[in-house]
């Protein structure tokens, strides 16, 4: 059995794979794959990318440590009016906030 710390789980990035999840939970990976195939897996969300299955690490942390302690996977929108560090009229480039990502997808040249 491997004792995983919260930091080690979060260091996996936004998602992880079933074998790592199985190691974290100390169960056989085939047990998890079978539960996912039967649609019995409810502990975390399951992200299917073709044949590849990814598990959000945020869900694992929420299950093991409680949802109140989970930090957001994506930065929240700039909240100038509630921040004491920046003035409300400052732009995002001045305060250091990450601007919201556009929902527009552009095709790559030659694709």
Coordinates of N, CA and C in Angstrom, one line a residue:
X1 N 0.8 -1.2 0.0 CA 0.0 0.0 0.0 C 0.9 1.2 0.0
X2 N 0.5 2.2 -0.9 CA 1.2 3.5 -0.9 C 0.4 4.5 -0.2
X3 N 1.0 5.2 0.7 CA 0.3 6.3 1.4 C 0.5 7.6 0.6
X4 N -0.5 8.0 0.0 CA -0.5 9.2 -0.8 C -0.9 10.4 0.1
X5 N -0.2 11.5 -0.1 CA -0.6 12.7 0.6 C -1.4 13.6 -0.3
X6 N -2.1 14.5 0.3 CA -2.9 15.4 -0.5 C -2.1 16.1 -1.6
X7 N -0.9 16.6 -1.2 CA 0.0 17.3 -2.1 C 0.4 16.4 -3.2
X8 N 0.7 15.1 -3.0 CA 1.1 14.2 -4.0 C -0.1 13.9 -5.0
X9 N -1.3 13.9 -4.5 CA -2.5 13.7 -5.4 C -2.7 15.0 -6.2
X10 N -2.6 16.1 -5.6 CA -2.8 17.4 -6.4 C -1.6 17.6 -7.4
X11 N -0.5 17.0 -7.1 CA 0.7 17.2 -8.0 C 0.5 16.4 -9.3
X12 N -0.5 15.5 -9.3 CA -0.8 14.7 -10.5 C -1.3 15.6 -11.7
X13 N -1.7 16.8 -11.3 CA -2.3 17.7 -12.3 C -3.8 17.7 -12.2
X14 N -4.5 18.2 -13.2 CA -6.0 18.3 -13.2 C -6.6 16.9 -13.2
X15 N -6.0 16.0 -13.9 CA -6.6 14.6 -14.0 C -5.5 13.6 -13.8
X16 N -5.9 12.4 -13.5 CA -5.0 11.3 -13.4 C -5.7 10.1 -14.0
X17 N -5.0 9.0 -14.1 CA -5.5 7.8 -14.7 C -5.9 6.7 -13.7
X18 N -6.7 5.8 -14.1 CA -7.2 4.8 -13.2 C -6.2 4.0 -12.4
X19 N -5.0 3.6 -13.0 CA -4.0 2.9 -12.2 C -3.5 3.7 -11.0
X20 N -3.4 5.0 -11.2 CA -2.9 5.9 -10.1 C -4.0 6.0 -9.1
X21 N -5.3 6.1 -9.5 CA -6.4 6.2 -8.6 C -6.5 4.9 -7.8
X22 N -6.2 3.7 -8.4 CA -6.3 2.5 -7.8 C -5.2 2.4 -6.7
X23 N -4.0 2.9 -7.0 CA -2.9 3.0 -6.0 C -3.3 3.9 -4.9
X24 N -3.9 5.0 -5.1 CA -4.3 5.9 -4.1 C -5.2 5.3 -3.1
X25 N -6.2 4.6 -3.7 CA -7.3 3.9 -2.9 C -6.9 2.5 -2.4
X26 N -5.8 2.0 -2.9 CA -5.3 0.7 -2.5 C -6.3 -0.4 -2.9
X27 N -6.8 -0.3 -4.1 CA -7.7 -1.3 -4.7 C -7.1 -1.7 -6.1
X28 N -7.6 -2.8 -6.6 CA -7.1 -3.3 -7.9 C -7.7 -2.4 -9.0
X29 N -6.9 -2.0 -10.0 CA -7.4 -1.2 -11.1 C -8.5 -1.8 -11.8
X30 N -8.5 -3.1 -12.0 CA -9.5 -3.8 -12.7 C -10.9 -3.7 -12.0
X31 N -10.9 -3.6 -10.7 CA -12.1 -3.3 -10.0 C -12.7 -2.0 -10.3
X32 N -11.9 -1.0 -10.5 CA -12.4 0.3 -10.8 C -12.8 0.4 -12.3
X33 N -12.0 -0.2 -13.2 CA -12.4 -0.3 -14.6 C -13.8 -1.0 -14.7
X34 N -14.0 -2.1 -14.0 CA -15.2 -2.9 -14.1 C -16.4 -2.0 -13.6
X35 N -16.2 -1.3 -12.5 CA -17.3 -0.4 -12.0 C -17.6 0.7 -13.0
X36 N -16.6 1.2 -13.6 CA -16.8 2.3 -14.6 C -17.6 1.7 -15.8
X37 N -17.2 0.5 -16.3 CA -17.9 -0.1 -17.4 C -19.4 -0.3 -17.1
X38 N -19.7 -0.7 -15.8 CA -21.1 -1.0 -15.4 C -21.8 0.2 -15.1
X39 N -21.2 1.4 -15.1 CA -21.8 2.7 -14.7 C -22.1 2.6 -13.2
X40 N -21.3 1.9 -12.4 CA -21.5 1.8 -11.0 C -20.6 2.7 -10.2
X41 N -19.6 3.3 -10.9 CA -18.6 4.2 -10.3 C -19.2 5.6 -10.0
X42 N -19.3 5.9 -8.7 CA -19.9 7.2 -8.3 C -19.0 8.0 -7.5
X43 N -17.8 7.5 -7.1 CA -16.9 8.3 -6.2 C -16.4 9.5 -6.9
X44 N -16.1 9.5 -8.2 CA -15.6 10.6 -8.9 C -16.3 10.7 -10.3
X45 N -16.1 11.8 -10.9 CA -16.5 11.9 -12.3 C -15.5 11.1 -13.2
X46 N -16.0 10.6 -14.3 CA -15.1 9.9 -15.2 C -15.1 10.6 -16.5
X47 N -13.9 11.0 -17.0 CA -13.8 11.7 -18.3 C -13.3 10.7 -19.3
X48 N -14.1 10.5 -20.3 CA -13.7 9.6 -21.4 C -13.2 10.4 -22.6
X49 N -12.0 10.1 -23.0 CA -11.4 10.7 -24.1 C -11.0 9.6 -25.1
X50 N -11.9 9.2 -25.9 CA -11.8 8.1 -26.8 C -11.8 6.8 -25.9
X51 N -10.7 6.0 -26.0 CA -10.6 4.9 -25.1 C -9.9 5.2 -23.8
X52 N -9.4 6.4 -23.7 CA -8.6 6.8 -22.5 C -9.6 7.3 -21.4
X53 N -9.4 6.9 -20.2 CA -10.3 7.3 -19.1 C -9.4 8.1 -18.1
X54 N -9.9 9.3 -17.8 CA -9.2 10.3 -16.9 C -10.1 10.5 -15.7
X55 N -9.5 10.7 -14.6 CA -10.2 11.0 -13.3 C -9.8 12.3 -12.8
X56 N -10.7 13.3 -12.6 CA -10.3 14.6 -12.0 C -9.7 14.4 -10.6
X57 N -8.5 14.9 -10.5 CA -7.8 14.8 -9.1 C -8.6 15.6 -8.1
X58 N -9.2 16.6 -8.5 CA -10.1 17.5 -7.6 C -11.1 16.6 -7.0
X59 N -11.7 15.7 -7.7 CA -12.8 14.8 -7.2 C -12.2 13.9 -6.2
X60 N -11.0 13.4 -6.4 CA -10.3 12.5 -5.5 C -10.0 13.2 -4.2
X61 N -9.5 14.4 -4.3 CA -9.2 15.2 -3.1 C -10.5 15.5 -2.3
X62 N -11.6 15.8 -3.0 CA -12.9 16.1 -2.4 C -13.4 14.9 -1.7
X63 N -13.2 13.7 -2.3 CA -13.7 12.5 -1.6 C -12.9 12.2 -0.4
X64 N -11.6 12.3 -0.5 CA -10.7 11.9 0.7 C -10.7 13.0 1.8
X65 N -10.7 14.3 1.4 CA -10.5 15.3 2.4 C -11.7 16.2 2.6
X66 N -12.8 16.0 1.9 CA -14.0 16.9 2.0 C -14.0 18.0 1.0
X67 N -15.1 18.3 0.5 CA -15.2 19.3 -0.6 C -14.9 20.7 -0.2
X68 N -15.1 21.0 1.1 CA -14.9 22.4 1.5 C -13.4 22.8 1.4
X69 N -12.5 21.8 1.4 CA -11.1 22.1 1.3 C -10.5 22.1 -0.1
X70 N -11.3 21.8 -1.1 CA -10.7 21.7 -2.4 C -10.6 23.1 -3.0
X71 N -9.4 23.4 -3.5 CA -9.2 24.7 -4.2 C -9.7 24.6 -5.7
X72 N -10.1 25.7 -6.2 CA -10.6 25.6 -7.6 C -9.6 25.2 -8.6
X73 N -10.0 24.4 -9.6 CA -9.0 23.9 -10.6 C -8.7 25.0 -11.6
X74 N -9.7 26.0 -11.8 CA -9.5 27.1 -12.7 C -9.6 28.4 -11.9
X75 N -8.8 29.4 -12.2 CA -8.9 30.6 -11.5 C -10.2 31.3 -11.7
X76 N -10.7 31.9 -10.6 CA -12.0 32.5 -10.7 C -11.9 33.8 -11.4
X77 N -13.0 34.4 -11.9 CA -12.9 35.6 -12.6 C -12.4 36.7 -11.7
X78 N -11.8 37.8 -12.3 CA -11.3 38.9 -11.5 C -12.4 39.5 -10.7
X79 N -12.2 39.8 -9.4 CA -13.2 40.3 -8.5 C -12.6 41.6 -7.9
X80 N -12.4 42.6 -8.8 CA -11.9 43.9 -8.3 C -12.7 44.6 -7.2
X81 N -14.0 44.5 -7.3 CA -14.8 45.2 -6.4 C -14.7 44.6 -5.0
X82 N -14.3 43.3 -4.8 CA -14.1 42.7 -3.5 C -12.7 42.6 -3.0
X83 N -11.8 43.0 -3.9 CA -10.3 42.9 -3.5 C -9.8 44.1 -2.9
X84 N -9.1 44.0 -1.8 CA -8.5 45.2 -1.2 C -7.2 45.5 -1.8
X85 N -6.6 44.7 -2.6 CA -5.3 44.9 -3.2 C -5.3 45.7 -4.5
X86 N -6.4 45.8 -5.2 CA -6.5 46.5 -6.4 C -7.7 47.5 -6.4
X87 N -7.6 48.5 -7.2 CA -8.7 49.4 -7.3 C -9.7 48.9 -8.3
X88 N -10.9 49.3 -8.2 CA -12.0 48.7 -9.1 C -11.8 49.1 -10.6
X89 N -11.1 50.2 -10.8 CA -10.9 50.6 -12.2 C -9.7 50.1 -12.9
X90 N -8.9 49.3 -12.2 CA -7.7 48.7 -12.8 C -8.0 47.6 -13.8
X91 N -7.3 47.5 -14.8 CA -7.5 46.4 -15.8 C -6.9 45.1 -15.3
X92 N -7.2 44.0 -15.9 CA -6.7 42.7 -15.4 C -5.2 42.7 -15.6
X93 N -4.7 43.4 -16.7 CA -3.2 43.3 -16.9 C -2.5 44.1 -15.8
X94 N -3.1 45.0 -15.1 CA -2.5 45.8 -14.0 C -2.6 45.0 -12.7
X95 N -3.6 44.3 -12.5 CA -3.8 43.6 -11.2 C -3.2 42.2 -11.2
X96 N -2.9 41.6 -12.4 CA -2.3 40.3 -12.5 C -3.3 39.2 -12.6
X97 N -4.6 39.5 -12.7 CA -5.6 38.5 -12.8 C -5.5 37.8 -14.2
X98 N -6.0 36.6 -14.3 CA -6.0 35.9 -15.5 C -7.3 36.2 -16.2
X99 N -7.3 36.8 -17.4 CA -8.6 37.1 -18.1 C -9.3 35.8 -18.4
X100 N -10.6 35.9 -18.5 CA -11.5 34.7 -18.8 C -11.1 34.2 -20.2
X101 N -11.1 32.9 -20.3 CA -10.8 32.3 -21.6 C -12.0 32.4 -22.5
X102 N -11.7 32.7 -23.8 CA -12.8 32.9 -24.7 C -13.3 31.5 -25.1
X103 N -14.6 31.4 -25.4 CA -15.2 30.1 -25.8 C -15.0 29.9 -27.3
X104 N -14.2 30.8 -28.0 CA -14.0 30.7 -29.4 C -12.9 29.7 -29.7
X105 N -13.1 28.8 -30.6 CA -12.0 27.8 -31.0 C -11.6 28.2 -32.4
X106 N -10.3 28.4 -32.6 CA -9.8 28.7 -33.9 C -9.1 27.5 -34.5
X107 N -9.4 27.2 -35.8 CA -8.7 26.1 -36.5 C -7.3 26.5 -36.8
X108 N -6.4 25.6 -36.6 CA -5.0 25.8 -36.9 C -4.8 25.8 -38.4
X109 N -3.8 26.6 -38.8 CA -3.5 26.6 -40.3 C -2.9 25.2 -40.7
X110 N -3.4 24.7 -41.8 CA -2.9 23.5 -42.3 C -3.6 22.3 -41.7
X111 N -4.5 22.5 -40.8 CA -5.2 21.4 -40.1 C -6.4 21.0 -41.0

